[in-house]
Coordinates of C-alpha atoms in Angstrom, one line a residue:
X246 CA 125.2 23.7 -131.4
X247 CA 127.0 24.8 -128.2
X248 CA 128.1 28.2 -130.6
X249 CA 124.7 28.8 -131.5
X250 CA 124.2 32.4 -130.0
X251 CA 128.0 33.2 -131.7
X252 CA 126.3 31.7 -135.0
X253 CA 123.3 34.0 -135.2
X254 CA 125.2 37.0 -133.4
X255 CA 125.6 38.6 -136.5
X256 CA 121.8 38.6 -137.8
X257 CA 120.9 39.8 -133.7
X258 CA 122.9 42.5 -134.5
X259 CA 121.6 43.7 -137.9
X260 CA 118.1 43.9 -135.8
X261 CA 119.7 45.8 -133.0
X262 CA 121.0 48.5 -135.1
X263 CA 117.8 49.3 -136.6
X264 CA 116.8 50.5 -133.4
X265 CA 113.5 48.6 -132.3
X266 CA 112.3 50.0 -129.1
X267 CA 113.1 47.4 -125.8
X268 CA 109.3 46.8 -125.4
X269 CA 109.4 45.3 -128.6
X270 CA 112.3 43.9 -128.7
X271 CA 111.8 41.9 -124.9
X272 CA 107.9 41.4 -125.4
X273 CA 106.8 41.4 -129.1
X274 CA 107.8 37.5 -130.2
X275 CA 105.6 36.8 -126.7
X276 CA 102.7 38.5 -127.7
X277 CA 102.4 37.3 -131.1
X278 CA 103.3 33.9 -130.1
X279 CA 100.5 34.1 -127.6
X280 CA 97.8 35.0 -130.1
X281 CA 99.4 31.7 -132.3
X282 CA 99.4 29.2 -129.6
X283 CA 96.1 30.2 -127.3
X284 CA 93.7 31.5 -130.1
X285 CA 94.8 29.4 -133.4
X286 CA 96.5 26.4 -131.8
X287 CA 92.6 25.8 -129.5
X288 CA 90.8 26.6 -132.4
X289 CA 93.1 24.0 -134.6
X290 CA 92.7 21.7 -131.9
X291 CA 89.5 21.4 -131.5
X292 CA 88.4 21.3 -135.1
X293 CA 90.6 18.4 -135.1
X294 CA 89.2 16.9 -132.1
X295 CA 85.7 17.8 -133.3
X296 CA 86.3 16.4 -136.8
X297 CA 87.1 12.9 -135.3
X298 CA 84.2 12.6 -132.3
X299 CA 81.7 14.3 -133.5
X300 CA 78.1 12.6 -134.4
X301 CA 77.0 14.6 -137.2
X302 CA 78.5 13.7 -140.8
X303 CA 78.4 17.6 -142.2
X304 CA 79.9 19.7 -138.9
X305 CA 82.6 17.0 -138.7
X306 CA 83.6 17.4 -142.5
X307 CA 83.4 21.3 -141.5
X308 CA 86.0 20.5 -138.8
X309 CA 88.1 18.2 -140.3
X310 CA 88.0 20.8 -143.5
X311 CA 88.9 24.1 -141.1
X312 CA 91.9 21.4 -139.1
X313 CA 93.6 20.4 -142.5
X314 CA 93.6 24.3 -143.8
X315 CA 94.4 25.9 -140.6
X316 CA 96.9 23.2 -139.1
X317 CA 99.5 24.4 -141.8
X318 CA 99.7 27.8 -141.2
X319 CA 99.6 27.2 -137.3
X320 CA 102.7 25.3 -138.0
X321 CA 104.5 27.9 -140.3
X322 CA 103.9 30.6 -137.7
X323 CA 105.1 28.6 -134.8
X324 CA 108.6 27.6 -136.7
X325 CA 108.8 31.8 -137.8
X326 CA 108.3 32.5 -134.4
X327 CA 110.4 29.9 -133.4
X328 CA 113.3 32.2 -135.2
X329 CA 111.8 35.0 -134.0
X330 CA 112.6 33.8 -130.5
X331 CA 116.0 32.4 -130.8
X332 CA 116.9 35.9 -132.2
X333 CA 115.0 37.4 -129.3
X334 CA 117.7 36.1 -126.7
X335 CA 120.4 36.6 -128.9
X336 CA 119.6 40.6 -128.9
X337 CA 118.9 40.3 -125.7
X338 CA 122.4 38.8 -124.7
X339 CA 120.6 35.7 -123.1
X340 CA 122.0 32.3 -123.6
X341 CA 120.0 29.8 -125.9
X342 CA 120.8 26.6 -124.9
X343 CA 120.2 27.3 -121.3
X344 CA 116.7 28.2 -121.1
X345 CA 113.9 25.3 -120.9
X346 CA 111.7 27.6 -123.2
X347 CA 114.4 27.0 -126.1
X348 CA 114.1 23.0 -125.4
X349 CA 110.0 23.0 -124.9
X350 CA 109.5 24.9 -128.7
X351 CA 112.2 22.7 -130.0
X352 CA 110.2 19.6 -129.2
X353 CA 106.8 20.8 -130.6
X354 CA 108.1 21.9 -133.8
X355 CA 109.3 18.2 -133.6
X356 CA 106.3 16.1 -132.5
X357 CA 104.2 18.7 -135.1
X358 CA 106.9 17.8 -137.8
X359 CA 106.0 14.6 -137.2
X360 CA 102.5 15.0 -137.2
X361 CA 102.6 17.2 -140.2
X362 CA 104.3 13.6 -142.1
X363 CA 101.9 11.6 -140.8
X364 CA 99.4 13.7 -142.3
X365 CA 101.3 14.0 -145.4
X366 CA 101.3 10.2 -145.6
X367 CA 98.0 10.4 -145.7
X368 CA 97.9 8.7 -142.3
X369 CA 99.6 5.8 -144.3
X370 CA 96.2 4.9 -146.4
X371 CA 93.8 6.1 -143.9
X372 CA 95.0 3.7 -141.3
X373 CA 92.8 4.3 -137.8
X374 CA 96.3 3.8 -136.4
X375 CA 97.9 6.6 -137.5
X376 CA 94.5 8.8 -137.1
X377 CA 95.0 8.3 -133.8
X378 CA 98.4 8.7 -132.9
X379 CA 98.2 12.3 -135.0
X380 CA 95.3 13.5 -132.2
X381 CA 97.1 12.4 -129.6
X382 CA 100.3 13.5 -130.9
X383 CA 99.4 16.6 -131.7
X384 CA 97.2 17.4 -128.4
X385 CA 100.5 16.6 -126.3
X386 CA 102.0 19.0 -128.6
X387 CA 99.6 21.8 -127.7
X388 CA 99.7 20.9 -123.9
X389 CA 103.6 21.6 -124.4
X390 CA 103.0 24.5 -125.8
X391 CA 101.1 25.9 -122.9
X392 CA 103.6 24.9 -120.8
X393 CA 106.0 26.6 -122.7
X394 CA 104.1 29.9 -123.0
X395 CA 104.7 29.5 -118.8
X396 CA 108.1 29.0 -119.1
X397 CA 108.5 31.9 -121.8
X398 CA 106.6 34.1 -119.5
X399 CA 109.0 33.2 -116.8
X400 CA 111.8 34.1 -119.3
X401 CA 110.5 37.3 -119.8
X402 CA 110.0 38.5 -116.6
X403 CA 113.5 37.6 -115.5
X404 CA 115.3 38.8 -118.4

């Protein structure tokens, strides 16, 4: 892992030769990892948290419904983006390893991996348990993503 930048050098540099302007290059994973995080991740969040405290029987269906189809794609953008970023520093000459922003989007993909096999499991036969560890699972995961969209912001401005 310590050789990780000299391990996707070669793909950073494929991108760097086809000439993307620096705007896009330094700020493009942050914007469209912003729209992912703020305007899906809330919205998958609450339809989750909606699905589970919500009185009536119909809306939460509705949210439980928009959580289980939206959840998945929220997940498959965040681990693209995920690449996106990692060959972001690379181009950018910036070490991987060293930056807090690299360890706080490794975590969530983890805790949502996890909560994506919970789910999977079919929270182990429906077990209230398992309900609940997947909401509060995955609302810590969505605090940490906030947190890192600070600490990417920092990133940016001082790279």
């Amino acid at each position: 892992m310590a050789n990780l930048n000299e391990l996707l050098e070669p793909i950073a540099a494929q991108f760097r030769g086809l000439g993307i302007p620096e705007p896009i290059e330094h700020w493009g994973h942050p914007v469209m990892m912003a729209i992912v995080i703020f305007v899906m991740g809330s919205f998958v969040g609450l339809a989750g948290w909606r699905g589970r405290v919500v009185a009536d029987p119909e809306t939460a269906l509705k949210s439980r419904s928009d959580h289980r189809k939206l959840a998945p794609w929220m997940f498959l953008f965040l681990a693209l983006g995920y690449t996106g970023g990692l060959l972001s520093l690379v181009m950018q000459h910036q070490p991987i390893l060293e930056s807090r922003h690299f360890w706080t989007g490794s975590t969530v993909l983890i805790l949502l991996g996890i909560n994506a096999a919970i789910s999977a499991s079919k929270f182990g036969g429906n077990k209230s348990a398992l309900r609940t560890i997947h909401a509060y699972l995955g609302s810590a995961a969505l605090c940490l993503l906030f947190l890192h969209a600070v600490l990417g912001l920092k990133l940016g401005l001082f790279i």
